[in-house]
Structures are given as structure tokens and as C-alpha cells.
Amino acid sequence: MTTIAIDVMGGDHGVTVTVPAALDTLKGHKNLNLVLVGDEKAIEEELKKAKVAVSSNLIIHHAPQVVGMDEPPAKALRGKRDSSMRLALDLVKEGKAAACVSAGNTGALMAMAHYVLKTLPGIDRPAIIGYLPTYDINKSVILLDLGANANSTAEDLYQFAVMGAVVASAHFNVEKPRVGLLNIGVEQIKGNELVKAASELLAKSEFFNYIGYVEGDSIFKGVADVVVCDGFVGNVALKAMEGVVHLIVHYAKTAFTRNIFSKIAALIAMPSLKYLKRQIEPAHRNGAGLVGLRGIVIKSHGWANRCSFANAIEEAILEVEKNVPQKIGEKVGKILGDNC
Amino acid sequence: MTTIAIDVMGGDHGVTVTVPAALDTLKGHKNLNLVLVGDEKAIEEELKKAKVAVSSNLIIHHAPQVVGMDEPPAKALRGKRDSSMRLALDLVKEGKAAACVSAGNTGALMAMAHYVLKTLPGIDRPAIIGYLPTYDINKSVILLDLGANANSTAEDLYQFAVMGAVVASAHFNVEKPRVGLLNIGVEQIKGNELVKAASELLAKSEFFNYIGYVEGDSIFKGVADVVVCDGFVGNVALKAMEGVVHLIVHYAKTAFTRNIFSKIAALIAMPSLKYLKRQIEPAHRNGAGLVGLRGIVIKSHGWANRCSFANAIEEAILEVEKNVPQKIGEKVGKILGDNC
């Protein structure tokens, strides 16, 4: 049996999305227990709506507090010890759950998870990983670190590469993932000191296939399974990408609503526009992770809907099955020597 | 009279775009001389097509070599001393032209311009600036450095801020431009050491209005006239943004061509889609610059069409009128003290 703790209070829609998603997931798995962590009454109401009762594999774990989506991480860490987020992480720490899923405040989740679970032996810093789209709609690429660390060393980037490769192996079912290093050019002489030093370390690994430097626009071209960068660069790049998507959506709305003809065209083009939207933000890409911790923590997008939050839970189940943290520990131990 | 040297061989379309754009620009200005630098025969052919003869304000300057769009900058610097790019820069160096415009290889242009023109007194490193779109279609934001430097100090970022502010003053006609620093959060404690040190320097400036940290997705929100970052981050972010635009265009093509209904919808939606395209890639945003040099060098997009290349020439004329390099020198000298 696999037990997953779900912070049902997190995300833009809270229990109205997380509880139905949990129930959907439960239907598809025989050996799954879900612990719904959050406000008891709100959860019970959702279960009543869905005509489902608590059972041995669907448990409510009451949490009187909620971490706000914009709450500063340090404040949440100090003041929200009885929050759904914190109690879900505590369940993982105590071995009562194999993984935790939350659509809550990323910074707070990172800070709490780091504090509660600690890093794996051999890992200096946890990282945030995310799945990005590629030209091939069925394939994703993993990018890390997305902002867990503002300052990184070459050794950190190397550890990110190992962690990304373990997750890629589990997720994409490839034995020797292709790992690239984000840089401002592909030639050997390009880049800053950090990237050059990290490149030398990555080139020595036999566990993954180091393909060298990858430029910002090549992330989406499917040239690598994993692209590694420091958290500052990854966070800026990710937010810049999101900013462009929102800007284009804004422009598209203007283009399709500026007069009666464009409004009619929008109606006729609606199936194609919806198809396009599904390609850009597919549910199967939801479920970034915090990696490098002594436990599995999956971060869902805050805007996740029922389908994509269910996918984040599936990601947690997959990482439990594939034993991702232990494999990271083993690989890092093996490669880095006696750090354990 | 203002004289501008144009590298007519650069860009994806060469003389077929650059020469007609030059002729268009010439029509709109009384006191303008243009020097078309490139292959004499190719230029003459374009002039013949346009039924225009060389004159005292339209001169051909023959260049037997061309810098390839993918040629390594170091190789171009050594081997292409008679290229259109190099000879156009030489004209600026010799005082025969007040500015140079090229749609050629950015790395080569940067390397050659730095070598030929040298940096301004008080400026340690030149930077590449670019104009990005905002939610307000009529307003742009300046982002720098876009990759001239892979390693930067806080002092460099400060100089980038001054240079960006001078260009913003000239371009947006604002006296005290709003300058932001690209970071992974807006709170004071966020960011790496470089950003924190630079923030302290920027906060002291009276010449521009320092608004603090700006996140990747806020670049487009129009919160600042200028956003400053180190060249590594700027280059990765810019290419990531471009990558997203290309990816969405690719997905949109799939969405609108997958069956007969979507193809019909595409035809009906075409005016809106074209309107959208014009909003995303408007001609008036063409003409990034290399700043910090003892001369004006405007870099046009390689894919520029006649209209947008003409806009890059207009940008050069504007920077000559506004005396951008001298103002940068003055501001830096004034602010940094006795560096001159």
C-alpha cells in the first residue's frame, strides 16, 4: 500500500479542486491510501457533494491553519505549524505517508519541506524541478533549479544534474537521460565561470549522457531530457516564459475582440484556440517536484484544475514506486564517493 | 547633416531589404546622408530596381567581404577586415559617419564594434540593449545586458543602468526613467549577491528613478522603462522568450491545420491572427543597440523586413540627434566621479 498526504487547502481553488482530484485518483489505484490534510468541515462538505465516505484508504487529517498563497516563507515556517501544508509534510517525516502533494505557496513549501525533511546524504541543497513543453506535444523536458537557490556552485549544478537525471529516468522511462547545461551559446568558450566549471564536472558522469551547452530557445527543441541551471537563472527564465505566454494571451484577446468581425472569427476559431490552449498548458505536465529531500514532495501549479491536480498526485505515486529519493541518494553517493 | 553608415549585407535578406529601407528613410529626412556599405554591384542593382541614382546624400562604399550570420566573432574579427560590417564601423571610428546600422551577426558586430570603437571613458564594458513589448502596445521596455558580457560585477550592472536610462530618456522622451533590477522576487532579501550589491548602488542614483526588483514576468507589465540584468541572465531570458514565441507559433500552426474545419477557421480568423502577429513583432520595436561605445551602433534583427530595418535606421538618427554616447559619458563621469 502507498500512502500519499495531500494538502487540500493549497492552490487557487482549494478543496473544490483538490478533493475531487483525490477521489478521481483513488478510483484508478487499488493499493493507494490518501490522507486529505486540511479543514475537516470543508473536506467533509466536498465528500458529501461527491457522495463518498471516509474509509480505510481515504482519511481526513484535520489542520486548523492555512498558508496563504502570498505569505512570506519565513513567516509561514514560524507561524503556521498547524497548517495543512506543514501537517502533510510532518506525515512524510513521520513515515506515515510516502509523499506529499501541495498546490500551495511554492516558497513556503520549499522552506517547510527543507526544514521538516532535511536534504539527502550527499545533497547540499534541494532544488525545484519543472516540466516544460517541447515541439513534440508528447514529450516534456525537465528544467532545474527553478529558484530554490539564488547562489549556486559548480558542485550544486552537478548535484542538480544527478537529481534531474534520476527523475527523468523515472518519468520518461529512459536509462541514460540526456542532460544539458543552460548557457548563452553552445561553443566551449561561451559562458560564465560557474557554467564552465560545472561543464567539466558533468562531462565526467557516466550515469547520464551529458550533451553539453543548451541555449534558452533550445530548451523546447527536445535536445535534452534535463536542462540544468542555477536557481537565479532558472527562475528568471521560467517567469519570463510565463510572462510571454500571458502577454500573447492578452494580445490574442485584443485581436479577437476588437470588432464584430473578429468576434465572429473567434467563435469559429474557438475549437482551434481551445486545442492550442490544451497544447500549451497540458495537464500531464503538472507536478513539479522539490528534489534532494529525504522524502517526496510534489508541487502542483496553483491554478491546477481537477484533472491536472490529479496528475500531480499520479506524479507522487510514480516517484514513490520508482523510489526517487533513494536513487538520488545512491547515485550521489556512488558518484561523489564518501559523502554519505 | 547627419551621416549614417549602413551595413547593407547583413541580415537574412541582405540588400533586398536594407537598400529599399535606406531609400525609404532618405525620403523622410532633409539633412541625412546614407553610406551604403557592401558589394557595389549588388547595391547598384537594387538602386537600379528602385530607379534611384547615387548622389551626394546616397553614397556607395564598396566592401569585398561579408560576415556570415553564424561566423564565430573571433574569426570575423581576424579575417573580415574588409567586410561591410567592419568598414561601416571604420567609418564611424574615422568620424565619416555618426552611426552605423547592421542586421548582421550580433556576436561579430559586438566584437568588431568593441575593437574598433572602444568603450566610453568611465564605462568598463559595453552592453547589448533590446526593446521588449509590454501590455500597452504603444510602450516598450528596455532590457540590458542581453549577452555582451557573461560575467558582470555590481559596478557593471550600475553602468548598464545608466546607459539604459540615457537611451530610455532619448527613446521614450522621459526625463527620469524608471529603472528596475531583474531578480527572482521583489522582497529586499531576495536574490544573489550580485543583485543585492547592485541594488545598493542603483538606489543611490539621482539621475534615474530606481524602482527596485522586477521579476521575469513583470518585465512586460510596464512597471519600468529599463530593466537591468547581467548578460548571462539577459541572454538566457531573451532566448527563452523567443523560444516560447516560436513554440506557440508552431502549436498554433498545428491547431489551425489539423483538419478541414480548422483550416477554414484559420482563413476566417486570418485578419485577427495577422493583427496579433503585428502586435507581437512590431516594426517600431526593431533596433537594439550596443551601448557604452565611443560611437553609435544599432543592431537590427536579422529577420527585419523593409519597414523594420528602416526603423533601425531611424533609431540611429534619433541617437545621433540625442547625442546618446556623449550623454552616457557625461552621466557616468558625473555619477562615478573622476573616472574620465
PDB file of C-alpha atoms in Angstrom, chain B residues 21 26-27 39 56 61 77 90 123 128 159 164 177 182 209 215 218 223 234 247-249 261 293 298 308 333:
ATOM      1  CA  ALA B  21      14.704  50.539 -46.346  1.00  0.00           C
ATOM      2  CA  LEU B  26      16.177  59.051 -47.020  1.00  0.00           C
ATOM      3  CA  LYS B  27      12.860  60.347 -48.365  1.00  0.00           C
ATOM      4  CA  ASP B  39      29.031  44.727 -52.508  1.00  0.00           C
ATOM      5  CA  SER B  56      25.744  63.488 -52.596  1.00  0.00           C
ATOM      6  CA  HIS B  61      31.148  52.315 -50.151  1.00  0.00           C
ATOM      7  CA  LEU B  77      37.349  39.950 -36.163  1.00  0.00           C
ATOM      8  CA  ASP B  90      35.545  52.069 -39.523  1.00  0.00           C
ATOM      9  CA  ILE B 123      32.467  52.501 -18.996  1.00  0.00           C
ATOM     10  CA  ILE B 128      23.572  44.957 -25.745  1.00  0.00           C
ATOM     11  CA  GLN B 159      26.803  51.240 -15.575  1.00  0.00           C
ATOM     12  CA  GLY B 164      19.815  52.115 -20.321  1.00  0.00           C
ATOM     13  CA  PRO B 177      13.364  56.904 -16.435  1.00  0.00           C
ATOM     14  CA  LEU B 182      15.819  41.773 -12.643  1.00  0.00           C
ATOM     15  CA  ASN B 209      14.205  56.591 -10.672  1.00  0.00           C
ATOM     16  CA  GLU B 215      10.571  39.620 -11.665  1.00  0.00           C
ATOM     17  CA  SER B 218       6.833  41.671 -14.717  1.00  0.00           C
ATOM     18  CA  VAL B 223       6.442  48.767 -14.380  1.00  0.00           C
ATOM     19  CA  GLY B 234      19.553  38.575 -20.024  1.00  0.00           C
ATOM     20  CA  LEU B 247       6.790  27.224 -29.826  1.00  0.00           C
ATOM     21  CA  ILE B 248       3.372  28.883 -29.642  1.00  0.00           C
ATOM     22  CA  VAL B 249       3.509  29.741 -33.347  1.00  0.00           C
ATOM     23  CA  PHE B 261     -12.668  22.749 -40.217  1.00  0.00           C
ATOM     24  CA  LEU B 293      30.979  52.565 -27.068  1.00  0.00           C
ATOM     25  CA  ILE B 298      22.400  49.973 -33.920  1.00  0.00           C
ATOM     26  CA  SER B 308      11.519  47.367 -39.509  1.00  0.00           C
ATOM     27  CA  GLY B 333      31.541  60.798 -15.337  1.00  0.00           C
TER      28      GLY B 333
END
